[in-house]
Amino acid sequence: SFAYFTIKDRLPQILTRVIDTLHRHKNEFFEEHGEKGIEAEKNTISILSKLRNELQTDKPLVPLDDKLPDVPLWNQYLEYQQNLLDGNEQPSWFQSPWLYVECYMYRRIHEALVHNPPIDDYDVFKEAKIESFFESQQAIIALCTYLQEHLKNIEDLDEKQLQEELFKLLQVSLWGNKCDLSISAGEDNSQKASPLKSLDNLKTLILVDDMESIWSLLINSKKRRTSIEVTRVDIVLDNAGYELITDLILADFLLSSKLVTEIHFHGKCIPWYVSDTTKQDFNWTIKQLQSANNRWMSRCGMNWEGSIKKGVLVYHDHIFWTLPHEFCSMAQVATDLYTELQKSHLIIFKGDLNYRKLTGDRKWEFTVPFHQALNKFHPAPLCSLRTLKSDVQVGLKPGQGEQFVTSEPDWMICGKYGVVQFDASL
Ligand code: F6P
Ligand code: MG
């Protein structure tokens, strides 16, 4: 299965890259922290090599032992996995749920660093994320230009035109999800083609298209809203680099069209799945745009900075997003986050990992309704914008999935197909 391939090949490759990155930055650690920096780099590499060996030889998963606040939750989860097994068996790398083991690896990488001050806050994926941002420069310019030039008269658009623009930018954000660095084991996977021109050709690759429902929800709430009311959309972010830009562009459009009055972003507290967005990445991206040579880029950066200051663009993070838990357990495990999300009118979940956590990463029949797979996770109306990069998919029409099984065996893992999947029932 894809799970087996991921644990056997992709994760060790990612670990090897992390080790290599630390090694290449040795001089930087020395310049910043002297001998202590070098010592920490050596220790971290040795812990990570041991980790790679544990993984490759299917050793039991061990409890975490750093001092971060999520440790008790991780260790309880290990116990829970242990209790699912027969008396003598122990959860191990190849004998545990894929979602759990993969999340566990990223948390163990973080633990290795946490144990090694002064390099404990070093983001081992930062370099790859920055590189992927620059690799997508042309596509980023195209999007910023479109937003600034084409949508400058947004107030004059009629309803039909507004709907068309929303659909366009939802699709841009959907396809932005192709660019993650975990599927490519850290190799360049940036957006090279012009994002807006390719939309028509990609339309048939959207297997579930609920954009109409998203539109109705937003336009109705705009019409009903009084001047003192708020319409809030939450975007649970995925990858930094190009995908984050597509999310910011969508957010800007939603605000400037007055379809919504507040956007709340949710990012990761620690480096995660190579390219996922942390607060540092978010701030870096806005700064980068502000200081860009291209005037449309810099204008976007300035506007977004302004929206943050005004409090209409808000960035949050929460440890729940970097736990192995499925989202249906959020209400118990992270009640505060669940309550926060209940304030939203629409939650947009970006990307493949969020989809796996929404659906519990089960081997569902393709035709099982999305609502059922969510397993009572309904803080607010929600939708998933996700390109398929793992073998879980629900909500298809009868026969729709089966048709690919023989013609395109890798249809669920190659990132070619996408879904815009919505569920409103509470
Ligand atoms: O490796 C597991 C996985 O979920 C893949 O299926 C996917 O390629 C990647 O991690 C994360 O994708 P995304 O950035 O879209 O969440
Ligand atoms: Mg990701």
Short mmCIF file of C-alpha atoms and ligand atoms in Angstrom, two decimals:
data_model
loop_
_atom_site.label_atom_id
_atom_site.label_comp_id
_atom_site.label_asym_id
_atom_site.label_seq_id
_atom_site.Cartn_x
_atom_site.Cartn_y
_atom_site.Cartn_z
CA SER A 1 0.00 0.00 0.00
CA PHE A 2 0.98 3.67 -0.19
CA ALA A 3 1.30 3.59 3.60
CA TYR A 4 3.96 0.88 3.34
CA PHE A 5 5.87 2.74 0.65
CA THR A 6 5.74 5.93 2.75
CA ILE A 7 7.15 4.33 5.87
CA LYS A 8 9.66 2.17 4.04
CA ASP A 9 11.02 4.73 1.56
CA ARG A 10 9.69 8.25 1.89
CA LEU A 11 10.15 8.79 5.63
CA PRO A 12 13.76 7.51 5.76
CA GLN A 13 14.52 9.78 2.79
CA ILE A 14 13.05 12.74 4.66
CA LEU A 15 15.12 11.88 7.74
CA THR A 16 18.25 11.63 5.62
CA ARG A 17 17.55 15.08 4.21
CA VAL A 18 17.07 16.50 7.69
CA ILE A 19 20.42 15.06 8.79
CA ASP A 20 22.05 16.47 5.69
CA THR A 21 20.52 19.90 6.31
CA LEU A 22 21.87 20.00 9.86
CA HIS A 23 25.26 18.94 8.63
CA ARG A 24 25.36 21.63 5.97
CA HIS A 25 24.48 24.31 8.51
CA LYS A 26 27.23 23.37 10.91
CA ASN A 27 29.18 26.56 10.25
CA GLU A 28 26.13 28.68 10.86
CA PHE A 29 25.60 26.97 14.24
CA PHE A 30 29.25 27.58 15.07
CA GLU A 31 29.08 31.24 14.12
CA GLU A 32 25.97 31.77 16.20
CA HIS A 33 26.68 29.62 19.24
CA GLY A 34 30.35 28.59 19.09
CA GLU A 35 31.37 25.09 20.22
CA LYS A 36 27.99 24.59 21.90
CA GLY A 37 26.29 24.90 18.53
CA ILE A 38 28.55 22.25 17.00
CA GLU A 39 28.01 19.94 19.94
CA ALA A 40 24.23 20.33 19.63
CA GLU A 41 24.36 19.67 15.89
CA LYS A 42 26.35 16.45 16.44
CA ASN A 43 24.00 15.23 19.17
CA THR A 44 20.91 15.96 17.09
CA ILE A 45 22.34 14.10 14.10
CA SER A 46 23.16 11.12 16.25
CA ILE A 47 19.60 11.03 17.69
CA LEU A 48 18.12 11.31 14.21
CA SER A 49 20.32 8.53 12.82
CA LYS A 50 19.16 6.34 15.68
CA LEU A 51 15.58 7.29 14.90
CA ARG A 52 16.04 6.29 11.24
CA ASN A 53 17.42 2.98 12.38
CA GLU A 54 14.49 2.39 14.75
CA LEU A 55 12.12 3.06 11.88
CA GLN A 56 13.90 0.86 9.36
CA THR A 57 14.17 -2.06 11.74
CA ASP A 58 10.54 -1.79 12.93
CA LYS A 59 11.37 -1.11 16.58
CA PRO A 60 8.59 -0.35 19.11
CA LEU A 61 7.41 3.25 19.34
CA VAL A 62 8.67 4.83 22.55
CA PRO A 63 7.09 7.55 24.72
CA LEU A 64 8.19 11.14 24.14
CA ASP A 65 10.31 12.64 26.87
CA ASP A 66 10.73 16.34 26.27
CA LYS A 67 8.99 19.06 28.25
CA LEU A 68 6.56 20.40 25.66
CA PRO A 69 2.88 20.66 26.63
CA ASP A 70 1.68 18.06 24.12
CA VAL A 71 3.78 15.21 25.63
CA PRO A 72 1.05 13.77 27.91
CA LEU A 73 -1.38 13.63 24.98
CA TRP A 74 1.16 11.87 22.76
CA ASN A 75 2.01 9.35 25.46
CA GLN A 76 -1.66 8.67 26.24
CA TYR A 77 -2.16 8.05 22.54
CA LEU A 78 0.66 5.50 22.53
CA GLU A 79 -0.98 3.75 25.47
CA TYR A 80 -4.27 3.76 23.62
CA GLN A 81 -2.57 2.12 20.60
CA GLN A 82 -0.93 -0.36 22.94
CA ASN A 83 -4.31 -1.30 24.42
CA LEU A 84 -5.66 -2.07 20.98
CA LEU A 85 -3.07 -4.84 20.62
CA ASP A 86 -2.84 -8.28 22.17
CA GLY A 87 -1.08 -8.43 25.54
CA ASN A 88 2.55 -8.89 24.47
CA GLU A 89 2.60 -6.88 21.27
CA GLN A 90 3.87 -3.31 21.14
CA PRO A 91 3.01 -0.63 18.60
CA SER A 92 5.93 -0.43 16.15
CA TRP A 93 6.77 1.51 13.00
CA PHE A 94 5.34 -1.00 10.52
CA GLN A 95 2.58 -2.36 12.78
CA SER A 96 0.66 0.80 13.67
CA PRO A 97 -1.76 3.09 11.88
CA TRP A 98 0.00 5.04 9.15
CA LEU A 99 -1.40 8.40 10.22
CA TYR A 100 -0.09 7.89 13.75
CA VAL A 101 3.38 6.70 12.77
CA GLU A 102 3.91 9.45 10.24
CA CYS A 103 2.88 12.20 12.67
CA TYR A 104 5.04 10.52 15.32
CA MET A 105 8.12 10.76 13.12
CA TYR A 106 7.75 14.53 12.69
CA ARG A 107 7.24 14.93 16.43
CA ARG A 108 10.36 12.83 17.14
CA ILE A 109 12.39 15.03 14.79
CA HIS A 110 11.22 17.99 16.82
CA GLU A 111 12.07 16.22 20.05
CA ALA A 112 15.63 15.63 18.84
CA LEU A 113 16.05 19.38 18.42
CA VAL A 114 14.26 20.31 21.64
CA HIS A 115 16.77 18.16 23.51
CA ASN A 116 19.62 20.13 22.00
CA PRO A 117 19.73 23.79 22.88
CA PRO A 118 20.99 26.20 21.56
CA ILE A 119 19.67 24.87 18.24
CA ASP A 120 16.32 23.82 19.74
CA ASP A 121 14.26 26.31 17.79
CA TYR A 122 15.96 25.61 14.46
CA ASP A 123 13.45 24.70 11.73
CA VAL A 124 15.07 21.89 9.73
CA PHE A 125 12.62 22.42 6.87
CA LYS A 126 12.96 26.19 6.64
CA GLU A 127 15.48 26.09 3.83
CA ALA A 128 13.28 23.84 1.65
CA LYS A 129 10.24 26.04 2.30
CA ILE A 130 12.12 29.21 1.35
CA GLU A 131 13.49 27.58 -1.78
CA SER A 132 10.03 26.47 -2.86
CA PHE A 133 8.71 30.02 -2.37
CA PHE A 134 11.36 31.40 -4.71
CA GLU A 135 10.89 28.59 -7.23
CA SER A 136 7.23 29.64 -7.55
CA GLN A 137 8.05 33.32 -7.98
CA GLN A 138 6.46 33.74 -11.43
CA ALA A 139 3.21 32.10 -10.36
CA ILE A 140 3.14 34.29 -7.24
CA ILE A 141 3.62 37.43 -9.33
CA ALA A 142 0.81 36.32 -11.64
CA LEU A 143 -1.58 35.92 -8.71
CA CYS A 144 -0.66 39.18 -7.00
CA THR A 145 -0.99 41.04 -10.29
CA TYR A 146 -4.39 39.48 -10.92
CA LEU A 147 -5.64 40.44 -7.50
CA GLN A 148 -4.38 44.03 -7.66
CA GLU A 149 -5.16 44.81 -11.28
CA HIS A 150 -8.14 42.76 -12.24
CA LEU A 151 -9.97 42.91 -8.96
CA LYS A 152 -9.35 46.55 -8.17
CA ASN A 153 -12.96 47.37 -9.11
CA ILE A 154 -14.32 44.57 -7.02
CA GLU A 155 -17.07 46.81 -5.62
CA ASP A 156 -18.57 47.10 -9.12
CA LEU A 157 -18.84 43.38 -9.78
CA ASP A 158 -22.36 42.02 -10.02
CA GLU A 159 -23.35 38.82 -8.27
CA LYS A 160 -22.59 36.58 -11.22
CA GLN A 161 -19.12 38.07 -11.65
CA LEU A 162 -18.44 37.79 -7.95
CA GLN A 163 -19.38 34.13 -8.03
CA GLU A 164 -17.07 33.52 -11.00
CA GLU A 165 -14.18 35.16 -9.18
CA LEU A 166 -14.83 33.15 -6.05
CA PHE A 167 -14.84 29.91 -8.03
CA LYS A 168 -11.61 30.89 -9.76
CA LEU A 169 -9.78 31.64 -6.52
CA LEU A 170 -11.13 28.56 -4.77
CA GLN A 171 -9.67 26.50 -7.60
CA VAL A 172 -6.35 28.35 -7.46
CA SER A 173 -6.18 27.54 -3.76
CA LEU A 174 -7.19 23.93 -4.41
CA TRP A 175 -4.46 23.36 -7.01
CA GLY A 176 -1.99 25.22 -4.82
CA ASN A 177 -2.14 22.09 -2.69
CA LYS A 178 -0.19 20.15 -5.32
CA CYS A 179 2.93 21.91 -4.07
CA ASP A 180 3.81 20.04 -0.92
CA LEU A 181 7.29 18.91 -0.11
CA SER A 182 6.41 15.76 1.81
CA ILE A 183 5.01 13.84 -1.16
CA SER A 184 8.23 14.62 -3.05
CA ALA A 185 10.35 13.73 0.00
CA GLY A 186 11.66 17.31 0.06
CA GLU A 187 12.46 17.65 -3.67
CA ASP A 188 11.41 20.83 -5.48
CA ASN A 189 7.65 20.64 -6.16
CA SER A 190 6.82 24.26 -6.90
CA GLN A 191 4.22 25.90 -9.14
CA LYS A 192 5.76 26.67 -12.54
CA ALA A 193 2.73 27.05 -14.83
CA SER A 194 0.52 30.13 -14.83
CA PRO A 195 -2.10 29.34 -12.18
CA LEU A 196 -5.07 31.17 -13.67
CA LYS A 197 -4.61 30.08 -17.27
CA SER A 198 -4.58 26.39 -16.45
CA LEU A 199 -7.89 26.37 -14.51
CA ASP A 200 -10.14 25.43 -17.44
CA ASN A 201 -8.02 22.41 -18.32
CA LEU A 202 -8.00 21.25 -14.72
CA LYS A 203 -11.76 21.53 -14.21
CA THR A 204 -12.50 17.92 -15.18
CA LEU A 205 -10.00 16.73 -12.57
CA ILE A 206 -12.16 18.02 -9.71
CA LEU A 207 -13.91 14.82 -8.62
CA VAL A 208 -16.30 16.44 -6.14
CA ASP A 209 -17.23 20.04 -6.79
CA ASP A 210 -19.33 21.70 -4.05
CA MET A 211 -18.36 25.27 -4.93
CA GLU A 212 -22.04 26.19 -5.46
CA SER A 213 -22.80 25.33 -1.82
CA ILE A 214 -19.89 27.48 -0.63
CA TRP A 215 -21.16 30.35 -2.76
CA SER A 216 -24.73 30.09 -1.43
CA LEU A 217 -23.51 30.06 2.15
CA LEU A 218 -21.31 33.14 1.66
CA ILE A 219 -23.68 35.23 -0.44
CA ASN A 220 -26.62 34.52 1.85
CA SER A 221 -24.68 35.46 4.91
CA LYS A 222 -23.53 38.67 3.18
CA LYS A 223 -27.13 39.57 2.34
CA ARG A 224 -28.41 38.86 5.81
CA ARG A 225 -25.58 40.59 7.64
CA THR A 226 -26.30 43.82 9.47
CA SER A 227 -23.58 46.46 9.67
CA ILE A 228 -22.46 45.35 13.11
CA GLU A 229 -22.39 41.63 12.40
CA VAL A 230 -19.38 39.51 11.55
CA THR A 231 -19.00 36.81 8.92
CA ARG A 232 -16.00 34.72 9.80
CA VAL A 233 -14.16 32.22 7.62
CA ASP A 234 -11.43 30.02 9.11
CA ILE A 235 -8.72 28.57 6.90
CA VAL A 236 -6.85 25.62 8.36
CA LEU A 237 -3.60 26.08 6.50
CA ASP A 238 -1.43 23.47 4.90
CA ASN A 239 1.81 24.20 3.05
CA ALA A 240 3.93 27.35 3.10
CA GLY A 241 5.39 28.70 -0.15
CA TYR A 242 3.09 28.87 -3.15
CA GLU A 243 0.07 27.25 -1.48
CA LEU A 244 0.08 29.79 1.33
CA ILE A 245 0.06 32.60 -1.24
CA THR A 246 -3.02 31.10 -2.90
CA ASP A 247 -4.73 31.01 0.52
CA LEU A 248 -3.81 34.62 1.25
CA ILE A 249 -5.11 35.66 -2.18
CA LEU A 250 -8.39 33.86 -1.50
CA ALA A 251 -8.60 35.50 1.94
CA ASP A 252 -7.96 38.95 0.47
CA PHE A 253 -10.68 38.41 -2.15
CA LEU A 254 -13.19 37.26 0.49
CA LEU A 255 -12.49 40.35 2.58
CA SER A 256 -12.40 42.92 -0.19
CA SER A 257 -15.56 41.57 -1.82
CA LYS A 258 -17.19 41.86 1.62
CA LEU A 259 -18.37 38.28 1.35
CA VAL A 260 -16.75 37.95 4.77
CA THR A 261 -15.55 40.37 7.42
CA GLU A 262 -12.88 38.29 9.19
CA ILE A 263 -10.45 35.57 8.18
CA HIS A 264 -8.80 33.37 10.78
CA PHE A 265 -5.81 31.29 9.71
CA HIS A 266 -4.66 28.23 11.64
CA GLY A 267 -1.06 27.04 11.36
CA LYS A 268 1.29 24.56 13.02
CA CYS A 269 3.21 25.14 16.26
CA ILE A 270 6.21 23.04 15.14
CA PRO A 271 7.81 22.15 11.78
CA TRP A 272 5.52 19.53 10.24
CA TYR A 273 5.26 17.32 7.13
CA VAL A 274 8.20 19.24 5.63
CA SER A 275 6.33 22.18 4.14
CA ASP A 276 3.48 22.97 6.55
CA THR A 277 3.07 26.59 7.62
CA THR A 278 4.31 27.75 11.01
CA LYS A 279 3.94 31.26 12.43
CA GLN A 280 7.51 31.97 11.42
CA ASP A 281 6.74 30.96 7.81
CA PHE A 282 3.59 33.05 7.82
CA ASN A 283 5.37 36.19 9.03
CA TRP A 284 8.34 35.56 6.73
CA THR A 285 6.01 35.30 3.73
CA ILE A 286 4.24 38.59 4.45
CA LYS A 287 7.61 40.37 4.98
CA GLN A 288 8.98 38.82 1.81
CA LEU A 289 6.10 40.12 -0.24
CA GLN A 290 6.30 43.58 1.31
CA SER A 291 9.92 43.95 0.34
CA ALA A 292 9.61 42.39 -3.13
CA ASN A 293 10.76 44.32 -6.20
CA ASN A 294 7.51 43.64 -7.98
CA ARG A 295 5.01 46.36 -7.06
CA TRP A 296 1.94 44.08 -7.07
CA MET A 297 3.66 41.66 -4.77
CA SER A 298 4.73 44.38 -2.40
CA ARG A 299 1.26 45.92 -2.44
CA CYS A 300 -0.24 42.57 -1.46
CA GLY A 301 2.29 42.29 1.36
CA MET A 302 1.44 45.80 2.63
CA ASN A 303 -2.32 45.17 2.46
CA TRP A 304 -2.05 41.90 4.31
CA GLU A 305 0.12 43.44 6.98
CA GLY A 306 -2.52 46.18 7.29
CA SER A 307 -5.33 43.61 7.61
CA ILE A 308 -3.41 41.82 10.34
CA LYS A 309 -2.98 45.11 12.22
CA LYS A 310 -6.69 45.86 11.83
CA GLY A 311 -7.52 42.44 13.22
CA VAL A 312 -9.47 41.23 10.18
CA LEU A 313 -6.75 38.72 9.28
CA VAL A 314 -5.87 36.69 12.35
CA TYR A 315 -3.25 33.96 12.71
CA HIS A 316 -3.72 31.21 15.32
CA ASP A 317 -1.85 28.07 16.20
CA HIS A 318 -2.73 25.18 18.47
CA ILE A 319 -0.96 21.98 19.51
CA PHE A 320 -3.92 19.91 18.33
CA TRP A 321 -2.90 20.38 14.67
CA THR A 322 0.36 18.53 15.34
CA LEU A 323 -1.10 15.63 17.29
CA PRO A 324 -1.90 12.30 15.62
CA HIS A 325 -5.60 12.53 16.50
CA GLU A 326 -8.42 12.50 13.99
CA PHE A 327 -10.57 15.60 14.01
CA CYS A 328 -13.62 13.81 15.42
CA SER A 329 -11.77 13.72 18.75
CA MET A 330 -11.08 17.47 18.77
CA ALA A 331 -14.09 18.26 20.96
CA GLN A 332 -12.64 16.08 23.75
CA VAL A 333 -8.90 16.53 23.20
CA ALA A 334 -8.84 20.25 22.39
CA THR A 335 -12.13 21.69 23.63
CA ASP A 336 -10.84 25.27 23.43
CA LEU A 337 -9.99 24.91 19.74
CA TYR A 338 -13.33 23.28 18.99
CA THR A 339 -15.14 26.15 20.73
CA GLU A 340 -13.08 28.65 18.75
CA LEU A 341 -13.99 26.96 15.46
CA GLN A 342 -17.67 27.00 16.42
CA LYS A 343 -17.53 30.79 15.98
CA SER A 344 -16.87 30.32 12.29
CA HIS A 345 -19.39 30.53 9.44
CA LEU A 346 -17.22 28.35 7.22
CA ILE A 347 -14.03 26.39 7.92
CA ILE A 348 -11.82 25.64 4.92
CA PHE A 349 -9.47 22.70 5.50
CA LYS A 350 -6.54 22.76 3.13
CA GLY A 351 -4.72 19.71 1.89
CA ASP A 352 -4.31 16.02 2.10
CA LEU A 353 -3.28 15.53 5.71
CA ASN A 354 -6.27 17.55 6.93
CA TYR A 355 -8.50 15.38 4.73
CA ARG A 356 -7.04 12.23 6.26
CA LYS A 357 -7.73 13.59 9.74
CA LEU A 358 -11.24 14.72 8.78
CA THR A 359 -12.12 11.24 7.52
CA GLY A 360 -10.17 9.35 10.21
CA ASP A 361 -7.86 7.98 7.45
CA ARG A 362 -10.10 4.93 7.07
CA LYS A 363 -10.39 2.61 4.13
CA TRP A 364 -13.89 3.94 3.32
CA GLU A 365 -15.95 2.85 0.37
CA PHE A 366 -15.69 5.66 -2.19
CA THR A 367 -19.45 6.31 -2.04
CA VAL A 368 -19.69 6.80 1.72
CA PRO A 369 -21.05 10.34 2.30
CA PHE A 370 -18.51 12.92 3.48
CA HIS A 371 -20.83 13.70 6.39
CA GLN A 372 -20.63 10.10 7.61
CA ALA A 373 -16.84 9.95 7.34
CA LEU A 374 -16.58 13.12 9.45
CA ASN A 375 -17.92 11.04 12.33
CA LYS A 376 -19.74 13.86 14.13
CA PHE A 377 -17.03 16.46 13.63
CA HIS A 378 -19.19 19.51 12.93
CA PRO A 379 -17.96 22.64 14.68
CA ALA A 380 -19.36 24.74 11.80
CA PRO A 381 -20.09 24.31 8.08
CA LEU A 382 -16.85 23.09 6.56
CA CYS A 383 -15.17 22.24 3.31
CA SER A 384 -12.01 20.53 2.20
CA LEU A 385 -9.84 21.82 -0.66
CA ARG A 386 -7.54 18.91 -1.29
CA THR A 387 -5.56 17.28 -4.06
CA LEU A 388 -5.52 13.51 -3.67
CA LYS A 389 -2.16 12.32 -2.31
CA SER A 390 -3.18 9.40 -0.15
CA ASP A 391 -5.54 6.49 -0.52
CA VAL A 392 -8.66 7.74 1.19
CA GLN A 393 -11.58 9.25 -0.67
CA VAL A 394 -15.29 9.52 0.14
CA GLY A 395 -18.37 11.12 -1.37
CA LEU A 396 -17.90 9.88 -4.93
CA LYS A 397 -20.71 8.83 -7.24
CA PRO A 398 -21.24 5.09 -7.74
CA GLY A 399 -18.60 3.77 -10.16
CA GLN A 400 -16.64 7.07 -10.20
CA GLY A 401 -13.71 5.74 -8.18
CA GLU A 402 -13.75 2.25 -9.67
CA GLN A 403 -13.25 3.65 -13.18
CA PHE A 404 -9.76 4.86 -12.21
CA VAL A 405 -8.69 1.76 -10.34
CA THR A 406 -7.73 -0.03 -13.53
CA SER A 407 -7.06 2.90 -15.87
CA GLU A 408 -4.91 4.99 -13.48
CA PRO A 409 -3.80 2.91 -10.51
CA ASP A 410 -2.05 5.87 -8.84
CA TRP A 411 -5.01 8.30 -9.17
CA MET A 412 -5.31 8.70 -5.39
CA ILE A 413 -1.70 9.46 -4.65
CA CYS A 414 -0.36 11.45 -7.58
CA GLY A 415 -1.90 14.85 -6.77
CA LYS A 416 -3.47 15.11 -10.22
CA TYR A 417 -7.08 15.03 -8.95
CA GLY A 418 -8.77 17.31 -6.45
CA VAL A 419 -11.94 17.77 -4.43
CA VAL A 420 -13.88 20.75 -3.14
CA GLN A 421 -16.03 18.89 -0.66
CA PHE A 422 -18.56 20.59 1.60
CA ASP A 423 -20.63 19.59 4.62
CA ALA A 424 -23.05 21.96 6.28
CA SER A 425 -25.01 19.81 8.66
CA LEU A 426 -24.40 20.48 12.32
O1 F6P B 1 2.79 11.36 3.35
C1 F6P B 1 1.51 11.42 3.74
C2 F6P B 1 0.79 12.56 3.19
O2 F6P B 1 -0.45 12.80 3.78
C3 F6P B 1 0.65 12.41 1.75
O3 F6P B 1 -0.40 11.65 1.44
C4 F6P B 1 0.69 13.82 1.30
O4 F6P B 1 1.45 13.83 0.20
C5 F6P B 1 1.45 14.56 2.33
O5 F6P B 1 1.56 13.72 3.38
C6 F6P B 1 0.86 15.77 2.86
O6 F6P B 1 0.10 16.44 1.96
P1 F6P B 1 -0.54 17.83 2.28
O7 F6P B 1 0.56 18.80 2.34
O8 F6P B 1 -1.48 18.09 1.16
O9 F6P B 1 -1.28 17.70 3.57
MG MG B 2 1.42 19.68 4.04
#
